[in-house]
mmCIF file of C-alpha atoms in Angstrom:
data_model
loop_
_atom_site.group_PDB
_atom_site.id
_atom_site.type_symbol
_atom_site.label_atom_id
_atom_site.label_comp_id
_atom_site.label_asym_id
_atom_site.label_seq_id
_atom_site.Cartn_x
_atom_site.Cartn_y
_atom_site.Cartn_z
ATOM 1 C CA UNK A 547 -39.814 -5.744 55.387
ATOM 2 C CA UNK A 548 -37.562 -6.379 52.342
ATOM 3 C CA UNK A 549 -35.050 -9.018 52.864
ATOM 4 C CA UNK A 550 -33.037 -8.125 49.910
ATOM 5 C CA UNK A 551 -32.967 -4.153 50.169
ATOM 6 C CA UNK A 552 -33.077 -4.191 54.245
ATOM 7 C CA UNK A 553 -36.162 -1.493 53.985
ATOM 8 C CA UNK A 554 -39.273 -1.844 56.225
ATOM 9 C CA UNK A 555 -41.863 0.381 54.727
ATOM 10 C CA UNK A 556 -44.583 1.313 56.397
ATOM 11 C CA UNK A 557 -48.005 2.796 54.760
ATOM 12 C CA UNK A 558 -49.455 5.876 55.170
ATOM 13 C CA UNK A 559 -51.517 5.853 58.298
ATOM 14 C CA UNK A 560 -53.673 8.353 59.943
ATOM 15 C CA UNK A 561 -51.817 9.351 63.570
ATOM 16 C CA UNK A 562 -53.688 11.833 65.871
ATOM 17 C CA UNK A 563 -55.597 12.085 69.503
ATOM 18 C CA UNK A 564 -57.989 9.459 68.398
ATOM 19 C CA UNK A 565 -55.581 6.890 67.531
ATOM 20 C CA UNK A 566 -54.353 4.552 70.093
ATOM 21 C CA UNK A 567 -51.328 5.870 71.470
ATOM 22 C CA UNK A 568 -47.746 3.641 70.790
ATOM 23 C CA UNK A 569 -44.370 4.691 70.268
ATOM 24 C CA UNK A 570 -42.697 3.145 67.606
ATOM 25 C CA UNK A 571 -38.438 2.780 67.718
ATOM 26 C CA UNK A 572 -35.952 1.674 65.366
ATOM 27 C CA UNK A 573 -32.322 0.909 65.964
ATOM 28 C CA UNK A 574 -29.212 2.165 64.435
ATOM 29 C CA UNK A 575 -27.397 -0.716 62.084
ATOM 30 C CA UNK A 576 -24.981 -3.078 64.189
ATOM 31 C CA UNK A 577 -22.760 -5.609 62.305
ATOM 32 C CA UNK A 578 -19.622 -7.823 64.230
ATOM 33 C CA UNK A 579 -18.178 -10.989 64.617
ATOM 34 C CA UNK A 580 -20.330 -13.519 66.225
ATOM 35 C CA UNK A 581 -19.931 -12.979 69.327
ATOM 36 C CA UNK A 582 -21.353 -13.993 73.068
ATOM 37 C CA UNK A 583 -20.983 -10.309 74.819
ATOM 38 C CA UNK A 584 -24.260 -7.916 74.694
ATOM 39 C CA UNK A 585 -23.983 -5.675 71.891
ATOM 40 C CA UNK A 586 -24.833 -2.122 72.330
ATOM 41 C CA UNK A 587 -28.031 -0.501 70.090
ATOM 42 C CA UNK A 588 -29.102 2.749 70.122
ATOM 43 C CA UNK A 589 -32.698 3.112 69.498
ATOM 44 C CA UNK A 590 -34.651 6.231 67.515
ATOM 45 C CA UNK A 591 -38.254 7.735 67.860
ATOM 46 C CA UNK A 592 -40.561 7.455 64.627
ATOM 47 C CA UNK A 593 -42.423 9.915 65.689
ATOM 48 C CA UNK A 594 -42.732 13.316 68.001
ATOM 49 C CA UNK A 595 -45.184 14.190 70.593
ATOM 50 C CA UNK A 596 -46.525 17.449 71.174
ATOM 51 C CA UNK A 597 -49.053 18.530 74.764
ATOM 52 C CA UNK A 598 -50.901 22.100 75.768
ATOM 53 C CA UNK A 599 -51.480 23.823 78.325
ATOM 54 C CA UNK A 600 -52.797 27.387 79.815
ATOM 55 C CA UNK A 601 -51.015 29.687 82.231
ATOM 56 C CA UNK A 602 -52.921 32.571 83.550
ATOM 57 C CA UNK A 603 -50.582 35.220 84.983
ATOM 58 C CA UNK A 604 -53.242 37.709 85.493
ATOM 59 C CA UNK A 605 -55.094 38.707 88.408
ATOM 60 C CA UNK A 606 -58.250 37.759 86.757
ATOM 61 C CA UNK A 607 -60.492 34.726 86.601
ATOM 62 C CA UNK A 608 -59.879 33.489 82.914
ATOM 63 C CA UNK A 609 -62.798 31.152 81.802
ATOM 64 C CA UNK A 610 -61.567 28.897 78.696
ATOM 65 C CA UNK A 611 -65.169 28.817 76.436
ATOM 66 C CA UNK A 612 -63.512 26.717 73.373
ATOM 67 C CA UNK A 613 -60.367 25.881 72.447
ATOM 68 C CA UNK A 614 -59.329 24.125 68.825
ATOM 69 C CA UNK A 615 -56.402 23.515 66.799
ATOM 70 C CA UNK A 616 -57.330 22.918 62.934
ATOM 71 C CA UNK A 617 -55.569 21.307 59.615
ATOM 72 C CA UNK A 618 -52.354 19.664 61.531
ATOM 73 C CA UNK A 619 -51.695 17.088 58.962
ATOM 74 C CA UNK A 620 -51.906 13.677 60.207
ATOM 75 C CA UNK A 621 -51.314 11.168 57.073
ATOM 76 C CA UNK A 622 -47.919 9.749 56.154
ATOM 77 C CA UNK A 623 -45.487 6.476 55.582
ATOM 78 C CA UNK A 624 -42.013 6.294 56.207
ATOM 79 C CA UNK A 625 -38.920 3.864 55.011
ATOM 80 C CA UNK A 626 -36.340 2.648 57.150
ATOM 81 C CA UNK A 627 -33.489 1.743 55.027
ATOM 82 C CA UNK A 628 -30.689 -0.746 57.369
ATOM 83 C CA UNK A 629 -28.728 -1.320 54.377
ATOM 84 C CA UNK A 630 -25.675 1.445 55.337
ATOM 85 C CA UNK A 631 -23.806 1.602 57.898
ATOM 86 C CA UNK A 632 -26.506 3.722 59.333
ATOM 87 C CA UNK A 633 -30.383 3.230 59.216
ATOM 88 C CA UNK A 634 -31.700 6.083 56.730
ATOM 89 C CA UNK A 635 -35.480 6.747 57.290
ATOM 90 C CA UNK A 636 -37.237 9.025 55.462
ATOM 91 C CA UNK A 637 -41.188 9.933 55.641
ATOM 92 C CA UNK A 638 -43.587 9.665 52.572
ATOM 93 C CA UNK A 639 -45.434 13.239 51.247
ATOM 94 C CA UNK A 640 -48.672 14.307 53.137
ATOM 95 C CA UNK A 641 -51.982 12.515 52.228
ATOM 96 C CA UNK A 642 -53.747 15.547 51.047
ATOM 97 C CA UNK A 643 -56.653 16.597 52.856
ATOM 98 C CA UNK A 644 -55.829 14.166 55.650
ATOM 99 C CA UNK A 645 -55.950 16.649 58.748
ATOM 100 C CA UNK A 646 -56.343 16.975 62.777
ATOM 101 C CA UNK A 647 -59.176 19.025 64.212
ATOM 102 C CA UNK A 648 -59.271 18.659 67.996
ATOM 103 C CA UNK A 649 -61.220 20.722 70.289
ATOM 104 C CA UNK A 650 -62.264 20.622 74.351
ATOM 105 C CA UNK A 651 -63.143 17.215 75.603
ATOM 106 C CA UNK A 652 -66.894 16.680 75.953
ATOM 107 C CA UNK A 653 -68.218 18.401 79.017
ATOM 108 C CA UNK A 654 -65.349 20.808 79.461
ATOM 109 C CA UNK A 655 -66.192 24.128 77.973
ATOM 110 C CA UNK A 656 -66.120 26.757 80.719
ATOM 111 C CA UNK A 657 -63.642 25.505 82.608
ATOM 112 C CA UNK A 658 -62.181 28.254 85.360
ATOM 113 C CA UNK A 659 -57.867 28.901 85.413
ATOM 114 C CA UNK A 660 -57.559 31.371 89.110
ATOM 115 C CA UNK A 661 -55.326 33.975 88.974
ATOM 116 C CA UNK A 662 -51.252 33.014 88.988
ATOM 117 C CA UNK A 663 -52.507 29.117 87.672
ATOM 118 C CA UNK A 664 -52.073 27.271 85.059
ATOM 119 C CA UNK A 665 -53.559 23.790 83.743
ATOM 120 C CA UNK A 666 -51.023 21.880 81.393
ATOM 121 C CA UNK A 667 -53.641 20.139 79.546
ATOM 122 C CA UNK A 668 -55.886 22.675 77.647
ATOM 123 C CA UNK A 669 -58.326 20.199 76.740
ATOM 124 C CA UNK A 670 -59.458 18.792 79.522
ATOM 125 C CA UNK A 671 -58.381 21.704 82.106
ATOM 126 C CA UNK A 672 -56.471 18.999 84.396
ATOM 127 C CA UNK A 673 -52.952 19.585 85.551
ATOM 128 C CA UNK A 674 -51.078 17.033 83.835
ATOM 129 C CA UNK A 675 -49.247 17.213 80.781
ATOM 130 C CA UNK A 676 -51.116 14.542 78.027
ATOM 131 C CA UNK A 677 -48.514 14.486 74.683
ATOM 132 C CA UNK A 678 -50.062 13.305 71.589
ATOM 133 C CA UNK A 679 -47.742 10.974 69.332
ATOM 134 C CA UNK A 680 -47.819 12.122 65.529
ATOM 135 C CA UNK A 681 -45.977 11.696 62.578
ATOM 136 C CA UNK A 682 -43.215 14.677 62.095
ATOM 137 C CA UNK A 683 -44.642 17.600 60.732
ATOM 138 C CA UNK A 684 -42.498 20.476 59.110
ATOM 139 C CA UNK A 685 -43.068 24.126 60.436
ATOM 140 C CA UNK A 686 -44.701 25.057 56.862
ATOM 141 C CA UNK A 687 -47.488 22.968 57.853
ATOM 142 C CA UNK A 688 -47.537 24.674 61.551
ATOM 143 C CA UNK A 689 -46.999 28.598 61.077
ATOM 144 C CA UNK A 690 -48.407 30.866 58.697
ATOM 145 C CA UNK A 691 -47.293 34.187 57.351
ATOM 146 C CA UNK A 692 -50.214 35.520 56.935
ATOM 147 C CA UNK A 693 -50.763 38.832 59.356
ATOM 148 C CA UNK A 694 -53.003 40.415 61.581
ATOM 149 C CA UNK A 695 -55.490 42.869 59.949
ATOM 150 C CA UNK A 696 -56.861 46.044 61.849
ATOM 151 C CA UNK A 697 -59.875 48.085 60.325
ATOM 152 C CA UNK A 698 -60.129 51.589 60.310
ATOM 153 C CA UNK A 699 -62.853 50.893 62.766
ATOM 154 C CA UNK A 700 -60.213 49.408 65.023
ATOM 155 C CA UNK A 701 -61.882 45.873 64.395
ATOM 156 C CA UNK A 702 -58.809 43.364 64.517
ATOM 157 C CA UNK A 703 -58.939 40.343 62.012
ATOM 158 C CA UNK A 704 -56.829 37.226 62.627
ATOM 159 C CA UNK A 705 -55.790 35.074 59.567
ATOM 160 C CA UNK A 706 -57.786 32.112 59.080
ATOM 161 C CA UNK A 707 -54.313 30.442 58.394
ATOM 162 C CA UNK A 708 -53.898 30.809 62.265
ATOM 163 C CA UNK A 709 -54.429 27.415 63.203
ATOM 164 C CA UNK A 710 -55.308 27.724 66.661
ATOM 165 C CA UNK A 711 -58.586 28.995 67.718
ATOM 166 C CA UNK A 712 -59.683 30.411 71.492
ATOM 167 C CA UNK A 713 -62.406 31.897 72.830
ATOM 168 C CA UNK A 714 -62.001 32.866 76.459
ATOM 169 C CA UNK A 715 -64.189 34.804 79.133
ATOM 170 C CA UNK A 716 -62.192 37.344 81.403
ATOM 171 C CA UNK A 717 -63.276 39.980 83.942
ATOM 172 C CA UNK A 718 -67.064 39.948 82.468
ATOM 173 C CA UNK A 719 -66.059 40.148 78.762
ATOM 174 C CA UNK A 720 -65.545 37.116 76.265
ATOM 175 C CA UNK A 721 -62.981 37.146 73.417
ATOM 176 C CA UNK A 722 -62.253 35.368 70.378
ATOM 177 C CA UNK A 723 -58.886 34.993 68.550
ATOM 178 C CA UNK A 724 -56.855 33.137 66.510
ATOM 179 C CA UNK A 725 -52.472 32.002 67.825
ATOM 180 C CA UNK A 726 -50.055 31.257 65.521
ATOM 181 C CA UNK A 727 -48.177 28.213 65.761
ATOM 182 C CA UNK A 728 -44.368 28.991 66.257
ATOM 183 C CA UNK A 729 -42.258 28.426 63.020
ATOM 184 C CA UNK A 730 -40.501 25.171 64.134
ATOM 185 C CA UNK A 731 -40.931 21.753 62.869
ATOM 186 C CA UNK A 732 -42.416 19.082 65.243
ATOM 187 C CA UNK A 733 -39.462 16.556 65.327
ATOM 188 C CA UNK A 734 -39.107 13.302 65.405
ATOM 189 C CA UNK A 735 -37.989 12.349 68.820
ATOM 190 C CA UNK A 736 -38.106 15.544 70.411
ATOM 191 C CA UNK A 737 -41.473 16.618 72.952
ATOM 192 C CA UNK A 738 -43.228 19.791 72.745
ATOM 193 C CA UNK A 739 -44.777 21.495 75.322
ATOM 194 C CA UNK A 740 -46.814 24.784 74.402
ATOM 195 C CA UNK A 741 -48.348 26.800 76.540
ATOM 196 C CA UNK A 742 -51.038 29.941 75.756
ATOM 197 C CA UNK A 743 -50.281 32.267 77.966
ATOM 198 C CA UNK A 744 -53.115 34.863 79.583
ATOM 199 C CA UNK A 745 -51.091 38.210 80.530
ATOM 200 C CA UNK A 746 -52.221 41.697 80.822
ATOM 201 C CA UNK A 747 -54.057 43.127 77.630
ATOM 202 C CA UNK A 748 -51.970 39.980 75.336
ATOM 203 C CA UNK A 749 -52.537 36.184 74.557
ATOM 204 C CA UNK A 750 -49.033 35.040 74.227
ATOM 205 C CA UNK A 751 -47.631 31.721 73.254
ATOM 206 C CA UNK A 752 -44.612 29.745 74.875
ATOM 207 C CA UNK A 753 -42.892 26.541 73.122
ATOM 208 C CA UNK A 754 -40.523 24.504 75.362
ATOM 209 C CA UNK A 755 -39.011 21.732 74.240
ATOM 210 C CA UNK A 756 -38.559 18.361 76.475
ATOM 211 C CA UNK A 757 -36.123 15.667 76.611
ATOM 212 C CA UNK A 758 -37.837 12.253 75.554
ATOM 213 C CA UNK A 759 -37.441 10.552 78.729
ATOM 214 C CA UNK A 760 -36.109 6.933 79.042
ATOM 215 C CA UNK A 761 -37.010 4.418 81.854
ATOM 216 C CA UNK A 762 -34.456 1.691 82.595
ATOM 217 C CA UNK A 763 -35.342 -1.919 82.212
ATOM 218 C CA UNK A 764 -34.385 -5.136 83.695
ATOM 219 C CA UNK A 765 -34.870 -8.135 81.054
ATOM 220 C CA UNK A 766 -34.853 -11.430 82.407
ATOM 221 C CA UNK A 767 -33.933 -14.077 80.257
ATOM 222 C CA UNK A 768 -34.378 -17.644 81.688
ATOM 223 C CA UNK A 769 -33.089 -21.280 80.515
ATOM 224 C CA UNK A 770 -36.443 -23.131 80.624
ATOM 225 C CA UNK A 771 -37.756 -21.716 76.971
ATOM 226 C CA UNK A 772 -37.928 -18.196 75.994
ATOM 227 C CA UNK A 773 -39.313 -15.870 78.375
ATOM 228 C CA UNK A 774 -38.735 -12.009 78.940
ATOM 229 C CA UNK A 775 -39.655 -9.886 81.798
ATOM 230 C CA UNK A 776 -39.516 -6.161 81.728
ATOM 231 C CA UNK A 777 -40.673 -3.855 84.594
ATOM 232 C CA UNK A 778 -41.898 -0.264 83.817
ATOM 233 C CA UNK A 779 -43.499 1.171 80.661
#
């Protein structure tokens, strides 16, 4: 932290499933009178968090075989400015090269979804949602514009650029293809949910955006010393 600009600065530092998971909040700028009433802050995410999952709406067994997602960048600083009346952060370029490959957990290829289910963490097959915390990432870096190619043969060819890879098992025959991430940019502050959805003759892919829940806390500060109590997590 400066002390004569007001600018903490952090430096670029590699954020993905690997990383021990913490959020990391800022407040807005405050300045009054001194004063002994509490004083209001509102407090800002660093980062955004993003979880998938697998709905099978057929009326098919769908067996996930692999599942990846490939080159998210995952490398980045940011400055947080309290100098204004309002704290202006802004995030460093993209290390180059620094990217997120993530795949199945160990030991869960082959993993059954039943008919009309749905697991909301593709990577483990378990039904509960598991967000990963990562630095912002603009929708350039997500979604390509590259297009699916069909032979004259019929053979279909999905762009490399496609950064989501699936191979899946269904009603005795395996395929292999490539989703598109949506063209949105992964927010700071802001939880997304995707889900790849199984439906009749189509892979499709649903984005839902969640609110970034808050849990209450009691803070307990006693006259003997300094010491603070807060419940929940």
């Amino acid at each position: 932290f400066n002390e004569s600009t007001q600018t903490l600065t952090i430096s670029p530092k590699a954020i993905d499933h690997t990383t021990p998971q913490f959020d990391f909040m800022y407040s807005n700028v405050v300045t009054s009178e001194p004063q002994n009433d509490p004083v209001d802050m509102h407090f800002s995410h660093l980062f955004t968090a993003v979880s998938i999952g697998v709905e099978n709406s057929t009326s098919s067994f769908v067996k996930i075989e692999d599942f990846k997602i490939e080159r998210i960048p995952n490398k980045r600083g940011a400055s947080l400015n309290f100098s204004g009346t309002a704290t202006a952060v802004s995030y460093s370029e993209w290390t180059e090269d620094a990217t997120i490959t993530r795949g199945l957990d160990a030991g869960k290829a082959g993993y059954e979804v039943s008919p009309k289910n749905l697991r909301s963490n593709i990577f483990d097959g378990s039904t509960t949602q598991q967000f990963m915390l990562l630095w912002p990432v603009e929708a350039q870096y997500l979604h390509s514009t590259a297009k699916i190619e069909t032979s004259d043969e019929g053979v279909v060819k999905y762009p490399d650029s496609w950064k989501m890879y699936i191979k899946y098992t269904s009603d005795n025959k395996t395929y292999e293809k490539r989703i598109n991430f949506p063209n949105i940019t992964w927010e700071a502050g802001q939880k997304y949910h995707l889900t790849i959805v199984f439906a009749d003759k189509m892979v499709e892919l649903k984005t839902e955006v969640k609110p970034w829940e808050y849990e209450e806390q009691t803070i307990d500060y006693t006259n003997d010393g300094v010491s603070i109590s807060a419940g929940g997590a």
